[in-house]
mmCIF file of C-alpha atoms in Angstrom:
data_model
loop_
_atom_site.group_PDB
_atom_site.id
_atom_site.type_symbol
_atom_site.label_atom_id
_atom_site.label_comp_id
_atom_site.label_asym_id
_atom_site.label_seq_id
_atom_site.Cartn_x
_atom_site.Cartn_y
_atom_site.Cartn_z
ATOM 1 C CA UNK A 1 77.134 139.920 111.568
ATOM 2 C CA UNK A 2 75.889 137.072 113.740
ATOM 3 C CA UNK A 3 78.016 134.553 115.563
ATOM 4 C CA UNK A 4 77.239 131.044 116.743
ATOM 5 C CA UNK A 5 78.048 130.270 120.310
ATOM 6 C CA UNK A 6 80.514 127.402 120.915
ATOM 7 C CA UNK A 7 77.739 125.044 121.994
ATOM 8 C CA UNK A 8 75.812 125.628 118.764
ATOM 9 C CA UNK A 9 78.974 125.110 116.695
ATOM 10 C CA UNK A 10 79.633 121.823 118.475
ATOM 11 C CA UNK A 11 76.071 120.659 117.863
ATOM 12 C CA UNK A 12 76.272 121.543 114.168
ATOM 13 C CA UNK A 13 79.627 119.785 113.826
ATOM 14 C CA UNK A 14 78.245 116.690 115.511
ATOM 15 C CA UNK A 15 75.199 116.723 113.233
ATOM 16 C CA UNK A 16 77.375 116.986 110.130
ATOM 17 C CA UNK A 17 79.514 114.097 111.336
ATOM 18 C CA UNK A 18 76.409 112.015 112.047
ATOM 19 C CA UNK A 19 74.987 112.786 108.596
ATOM 20 C CA UNK A 20 78.274 111.789 106.970
ATOM 21 C CA UNK A 21 78.372 108.502 108.859
ATOM 22 C CA UNK A 22 74.795 107.749 107.879
ATOM 23 C CA UNK A 23 75.534 108.429 104.213
ATOM 24 C CA UNK A 24 78.593 106.169 104.359
ATOM 25 C CA UNK A 25 76.527 103.409 105.974
ATOM 26 C CA UNK A 26 73.820 103.677 103.320
ATOM 27 C CA UNK A 27 76.465 103.409 100.601
ATOM 28 C CA UNK A 28 77.886 100.317 102.317
ATOM 29 C CA UNK A 29 74.444 98.722 102.446
ATOM 30 C CA UNK A 30 73.867 99.475 98.766
ATOM 31 C CA UNK A 31 77.201 97.896 97.832
ATOM 32 C CA UNK A 32 76.421 94.849 99.980
ATOM 33 C CA UNK A 33 73.187 94.404 98.036
ATOM 34 C CA UNK A 34 75.204 94.567 94.814
ATOM 35 C CA UNK A 35 77.826 92.163 96.171
ATOM 36 C CA UNK A 36 75.331 89.357 96.770
ATOM 37 C CA UNK A 37 73.339 89.948 93.581
ATOM 38 C CA UNK A 38 73.674 87.393 90.820
ATOM 39 C CA UNK A 39 74.727 84.458 92.994
ATOM 40 C CA UNK A 40 73.251 82.046 90.442
ATOM 41 C CA UNK A 41 75.268 83.606 87.615
ATOM 42 C CA UNK A 42 78.422 83.382 89.732
ATOM 43 C CA UNK A 43 77.700 79.716 90.412
ATOM 44 C CA UNK A 44 77.382 79.031 86.676
ATOM 45 C CA UNK A 45 80.660 80.852 86.055
ATOM 46 C CA UNK A 46 82.507 78.731 88.624
ATOM 47 C CA UNK A 47 80.923 75.561 87.243
ATOM 48 C CA UNK A 48 82.232 76.538 83.812
ATOM 49 C CA UNK A 49 85.777 77.167 85.038
ATOM 50 C CA UNK A 50 85.845 73.905 86.986
ATOM 51 C CA UNK A 51 84.545 71.934 84.001
ATOM 52 C CA UNK A 52 87.195 73.472 81.714
ATOM 53 C CA UNK A 53 90.148 73.224 84.109
ATOM 54 C CA UNK A 54 92.633 70.750 82.590
ATOM 55 C CA UNK A 55 93.903 69.201 85.843
ATOM 56 C CA UNK A 56 92.435 68.117 89.149
ATOM 57 C CA UNK A 57 94.755 70.556 90.938
ATOM 58 C CA UNK A 58 93.258 73.486 89.039
ATOM 59 C CA UNK A 59 89.722 72.239 89.627
ATOM 60 C CA UNK A 60 90.388 72.086 93.381
ATOM 61 C CA UNK A 61 91.850 75.619 93.427
ATOM 62 C CA UNK A 62 88.803 77.064 91.677
ATOM 63 C CA UNK A 63 86.453 75.074 93.903
ATOM 64 C CA UNK A 64 88.177 76.504 96.989
ATOM 65 C CA UNK A 65 87.674 80.044 95.643
ATOM 66 C CA UNK A 66 84.019 79.264 94.937
ATOM 67 C CA UNK A 67 83.546 78.017 98.498
ATOM 68 C CA UNK A 68 85.158 81.185 99.886
ATOM 69 C CA UNK A 69 82.778 83.315 97.831
ATOM 70 C CA UNK A 70 79.776 81.412 99.168
ATOM 71 C CA UNK A 71 81.038 82.104 102.689
ATOM 72 C CA UNK A 72 81.476 85.793 101.842
ATOM 73 C CA UNK A 73 77.886 86.030 100.629
ATOM 74 C CA UNK A 74 76.638 84.535 103.904
ATOM 75 C CA UNK A 75 78.700 87.061 105.868
ATOM 76 C CA UNK A 76 77.402 89.962 103.777
ATOM 77 C CA UNK A 77 73.829 88.818 104.352
ATOM 78 C CA UNK A 78 74.480 88.529 108.091
ATOM 79 C CA UNK A 79 75.926 92.050 108.283
ATOM 80 C CA UNK A 80 73.006 93.470 106.288
ATOM 81 C CA UNK A 81 70.479 91.712 108.517
ATOM 82 C CA UNK A 82 72.214 92.922 111.686
ATOM 83 C CA UNK A 83 72.315 96.537 110.534
ATOM 84 C CA UNK A 84 68.860 96.799 108.970
ATOM 85 C CA UNK A 85 66.781 94.085 110.617
ATOM 86 C CA UNK A 86 65.889 92.895 107.111
ATOM 87 C CA UNK A 87 67.093 90.330 104.612
ATOM 88 C CA UNK A 88 68.940 91.493 101.499
ATOM 89 C CA UNK A 89 66.250 92.167 98.878
ATOM 90 C CA UNK A 90 66.543 90.179 95.635
ATOM 91 C CA UNK A 91 68.412 91.923 92.833
ATOM 92 C CA UNK A 92 69.193 90.841 89.302
ATOM 93 C CA UNK A 93 72.887 90.331 88.681
ATOM 94 C CA UNK A 94 74.683 90.243 85.346
ATOM 95 C CA UNK A 95 73.541 87.418 83.101
ATOM 96 C CA UNK A 96 76.077 84.611 82.807
ATOM 97 C CA UNK A 97 77.995 84.770 79.555
ATOM 98 C CA UNK A 98 80.219 81.847 78.723
ATOM 99 C CA UNK A 99 83.833 83.010 78.225
ATOM 100 C CA UNK A 100 85.495 82.401 74.878
ATOM 101 C CA UNK A 101 88.003 80.097 76.524
ATOM 102 C CA UNK A 102 89.230 78.852 79.879
ATOM 103 C CA UNK A 103 92.072 81.395 79.820
ATOM 104 C CA UNK A 104 89.641 84.224 79.061
ATOM 105 C CA UNK A 105 87.581 83.050 82.021
ATOM 106 C CA UNK A 106 90.627 83.195 84.274
ATOM 107 C CA UNK A 107 91.385 86.754 83.145
ATOM 108 C CA UNK A 108 87.779 87.784 83.770
ATOM 109 C CA UNK A 109 87.894 86.181 87.217
ATOM 110 C CA UNK A 110 91.202 87.880 88.061
ATOM 111 C CA UNK A 111 89.967 91.351 87.207
ATOM 112 C CA UNK A 112 86.707 90.611 88.992
ATOM 113 C CA UNK A 113 88.653 89.934 92.182
ATOM 114 C CA UNK A 114 90.599 93.185 91.842
ATOM 115 C CA UNK A 115 87.365 95.142 91.328
ATOM 116 C CA UNK A 116 85.856 93.414 94.370
ATOM 117 C CA UNK A 117 88.760 94.583 96.538
ATOM 118 C CA UNK A 118 87.978 98.191 95.597
ATOM 119 C CA UNK A 119 84.250 97.783 96.304
ATOM 120 C CA UNK A 120 84.808 95.995 99.613
ATOM 121 C CA UNK A 121 87.174 98.714 100.826
ATOM 122 C CA UNK A 122 84.332 101.223 100.424
ATOM 123 C CA UNK A 123 81.933 98.902 102.248
ATOM 124 C CA UNK A 124 84.408 98.529 105.099
ATOM 125 C CA UNK A 125 84.841 102.282 105.504
ATOM 126 C CA UNK A 126 81.105 102.828 106.037
ATOM 127 C CA UNK A 127 80.501 100.097 108.619
ATOM 128 C CA UNK A 128 79.757 101.297 112.157
ATOM 129 C CA UNK A 129 82.173 99.286 114.308
ATOM 130 C CA UNK A 130 85.362 97.242 114.304
ATOM 131 C CA UNK A 131 83.518 93.907 114.489
ATOM 132 C CA UNK A 132 82.030 94.332 111.017
ATOM 133 C CA UNK A 133 85.100 96.108 109.647
ATOM 134 C CA UNK A 134 87.267 93.171 110.733
ATOM 135 C CA UNK A 135 84.944 90.802 108.865
ATOM 136 C CA UNK A 136 85.430 92.932 105.735
ATOM 137 C CA UNK A 137 89.186 92.992 106.275
ATOM 138 C CA UNK A 138 89.215 89.182 106.220
ATOM 139 C CA UNK A 139 87.032 89.100 103.110
ATOM 140 C CA UNK A 140 89.343 91.574 101.344
ATOM 141 C CA UNK A 141 92.339 89.433 102.293
ATOM 142 C CA UNK A 142 90.606 86.407 100.748
ATOM 143 C CA UNK A 143 89.959 88.357 97.535
ATOM 144 C CA UNK A 144 93.628 89.273 97.274
ATOM 145 C CA UNK A 145 94.571 85.604 97.737
ATOM 146 C CA UNK A 146 92.070 84.681 95.046
ATOM 147 C CA UNK A 147 93.764 87.132 92.682
ATOM 148 C CA UNK A 148 97.105 85.450 93.303
ATOM 149 C CA UNK A 149 95.566 82.016 92.672
ATOM 150 C CA UNK A 150 93.977 83.112 89.399
ATOM 151 C CA UNK A 151 97.285 84.638 88.345
ATOM 152 C CA UNK A 152 98.967 81.301 89.096
ATOM 153 C CA UNK A 153 96.364 79.400 87.053
ATOM 154 C CA UNK A 154 96.708 81.819 84.152
ATOM 155 C CA UNK A 155 100.471 81.385 84.179
ATOM 156 C CA UNK A 156 100.141 77.591 84.217
ATOM 157 C CA UNK A 157 97.997 77.762 81.101
ATOM 158 C CA UNK A 158 100.203 80.204 79.188
ATOM 159 C CA UNK A 159 102.637 78.294 77.049
ATOM 160 C CA UNK A 160 104.123 81.264 75.236
ATOM 161 C CA UNK A 161 106.377 82.088 78.173
ATOM 162 C CA UNK A 162 108.346 79.717 80.294
ATOM 163 C CA UNK A 163 111.164 80.021 82.772
ATOM 164 C CA UNK A 164 112.895 77.307 80.765
ATOM 165 C CA UNK A 165 113.872 79.896 78.139
ATOM 166 C CA UNK A 166 115.061 82.117 80.966
ATOM 167 C CA UNK A 167 117.054 79.152 82.280
ATOM 168 C CA UNK A 168 118.724 78.674 78.910
ATOM 169 C CA UNK A 169 119.558 82.342 78.450
ATOM 170 C CA UNK A 170 120.977 82.684 81.956
ATOM 171 C CA UNK A 171 122.573 79.228 82.183
ATOM 172 C CA UNK A 172 120.552 78.244 85.236
ATOM 173 C CA UNK A 173 121.265 74.795 86.700
ATOM 174 C CA UNK A 174 119.243 72.051 85.011
ATOM 175 C CA UNK A 175 118.626 70.494 88.416
ATOM 176 C CA UNK A 176 116.513 73.432 89.600
ATOM 177 C CA UNK A 177 112.831 72.535 89.992
ATOM 178 C CA UNK A 178 110.204 74.152 87.775
ATOM 179 C CA UNK A 179 108.732 75.937 90.803
ATOM 180 C CA UNK A 180 112.126 77.422 91.698
ATOM 181 C CA UNK A 181 112.694 78.404 88.070
ATOM 182 C CA UNK A 182 109.501 80.470 88.205
ATOM 183 C CA UNK A 183 110.512 82.012 91.529
ATOM 184 C CA UNK A 184 113.880 83.002 90.064
ATOM 185 C CA UNK A 185 112.238 84.331 86.925
ATOM 186 C CA UNK A 186 109.885 86.685 88.761
ATOM 187 C CA UNK A 187 112.490 87.761 91.326
ATOM 188 C CA UNK A 188 112.830 91.254 89.730
ATOM 189 C CA UNK A 189 109.093 91.801 90.280
ATOM 190 C CA UNK A 190 109.328 90.718 93.907
ATOM 191 C CA UNK A 191 112.306 92.994 94.626
ATOM 192 C CA UNK A 192 110.600 95.949 93.009
ATOM 193 C CA UNK A 193 107.386 95.330 94.966
ATOM 194 C CA UNK A 194 109.323 95.237 98.242
ATOM 195 C CA UNK A 195 111.084 98.471 97.348
ATOM 196 C CA UNK A 196 107.795 100.230 96.572
ATOM 197 C CA UNK A 197 106.318 98.959 99.838
ATOM 198 C CA UNK A 198 109.166 100.662 101.709
ATOM 199 C CA UNK A 199 108.459 103.865 99.774
ATOM 200 C CA UNK A 200 104.875 103.886 101.072
ATOM 201 C CA UNK A 201 103.006 102.976 97.880
ATOM 202 C CA UNK A 202 99.442 102.088 98.904
ATOM 203 C CA UNK A 203 98.643 98.376 98.964
ATOM 204 C CA UNK A 204 95.734 98.510 96.521
ATOM 205 C CA UNK A 205 97.956 100.010 93.824
ATOM 206 C CA UNK A 206 100.790 97.638 94.681
ATOM 207 C CA UNK A 207 98.623 94.539 94.300
ATOM 208 C CA UNK A 208 97.126 95.811 91.051
ATOM 209 C CA UNK A 209 100.504 96.679 89.580
ATOM 210 C CA UNK A 210 102.288 93.445 90.338
ATOM 211 C CA UNK A 211 99.447 90.993 89.785
ATOM 212 C CA UNK A 212 98.948 92.599 86.366
ATOM 213 C CA UNK A 213 102.684 92.277 85.756
ATOM 214 C CA UNK A 214 102.450 88.588 86.608
ATOM 215 C CA UNK A 215 99.637 88.146 84.092
ATOM 216 C CA UNK A 216 101.767 89.773 81.390
ATOM 217 C CA UNK A 217 104.723 87.534 82.255
ATOM 218 C CA UNK A 218 102.382 84.604 81.672
ATOM 219 C CA UNK A 219 101.622 86.038 78.224
ATOM 220 C CA UNK A 220 105.280 86.127 77.213
ATOM 221 C CA UNK A 221 106.584 89.457 78.556
ATOM 222 C CA UNK A 222 109.816 89.528 80.500
ATOM 223 C CA UNK A 223 109.442 90.883 84.056
ATOM 224 C CA UNK A 224 110.968 94.225 82.984
ATOM 225 C CA UNK A 225 108.732 94.482 79.930
ATOM 226 C CA UNK A 226 105.702 93.649 82.081
ATOM 227 C CA UNK A 227 106.451 96.426 84.585
ATOM 228 C CA UNK A 228 107.053 98.915 81.758
ATOM 229 C CA UNK A 229 103.727 98.018 80.136
ATOM 230 C CA UNK A 230 101.780 98.415 83.382
ATOM 231 C CA UNK A 231 103.459 101.772 84.044
ATOM 232 C CA UNK A 232 102.582 102.859 80.503
ATOM 233 C CA UNK A 233 98.899 102.005 81.110
ATOM 234 C CA UNK A 234 99.038 104.070 84.283
ATOM 235 C CA UNK A 235 100.837 107.109 82.842
ATOM 236 C CA UNK A 236 98.803 107.349 79.638
ATOM 237 C CA UNK A 237 95.539 106.970 81.531
ATOM 238 C CA UNK A 238 94.605 103.862 79.557
ATOM 239 C CA UNK A 239 93.944 102.294 82.949
ATOM 240 C CA UNK A 240 91.967 104.770 85.026
ATOM 241 C CA UNK A 241 91.846 102.302 87.934
ATOM 242 C CA UNK A 242 95.649 102.149 88.140
ATOM 243 C CA UNK A 243 95.873 105.933 87.931
ATOM 244 C CA UNK A 244 93.236 106.342 90.639
ATOM 245 C CA UNK A 245 94.811 103.873 93.057
ATOM 246 C CA UNK A 246 98.255 105.475 92.587
ATOM 247 C CA UNK A 247 96.830 108.780 93.863
ATOM 248 C CA UNK A 248 95.487 107.242 97.080
ATOM 249 C CA UNK A 249 97.398 107.442 100.326
ATOM 250 C CA UNK A 250 98.916 104.372 101.925
ATOM 251 C CA UNK A 251 96.126 102.137 103.236
ATOM 252 C CA UNK A 252 96.517 100.462 106.599
ATOM 253 C CA UNK A 253 94.234 98.155 108.516
#
């Protein structure tokens, strides 16, 4: 039986760590290339949503998201150039397909933002220093805000559910503003989210769970029904992404 001396063990451990870091970096670079692919298709998608938005307020919200995404692409290209000394090579993205409706487009955009959060977390983990990781943290924060904005737009355009029916059933004051009616209506979701935060549920899963619940409320579910439906998707495995994020540990900056 042969034994390694401590110095050799340390060298091997350092080599393994270096190899792992290099693999993580290469994965990050690959995902950055994917992130900036299809910019033209994304532009067409935003143009479609803006053209179909029924109010100027909604057009401005979507335009602000579009502008953020353009900024993100510039940052990704800068990071790639810094780390490789090269420009991001051209890649073909998904071909633009016109959504069936404005609401379908909002749903597609919402789930696209949630998927981007997952991808950008992996990119962040493989970057070599805090400067670039902080840039990714800010981009991820923007994506989460975009998800909330798309959820808001979807709710505005869902007429099957309204806090006015909630107001009638619960004898809410008629003087309460529409905005406050919505806040009161979703209060059970907010309280539950805060409780799960205290229990250490990881943020990715928390955002997925409660943004999805908000979408379902917009489709006519009550807050309790929405939570039950999302939990059903998670438990039955119908949503593998929800199941996967639930198994992760609590994520911190």
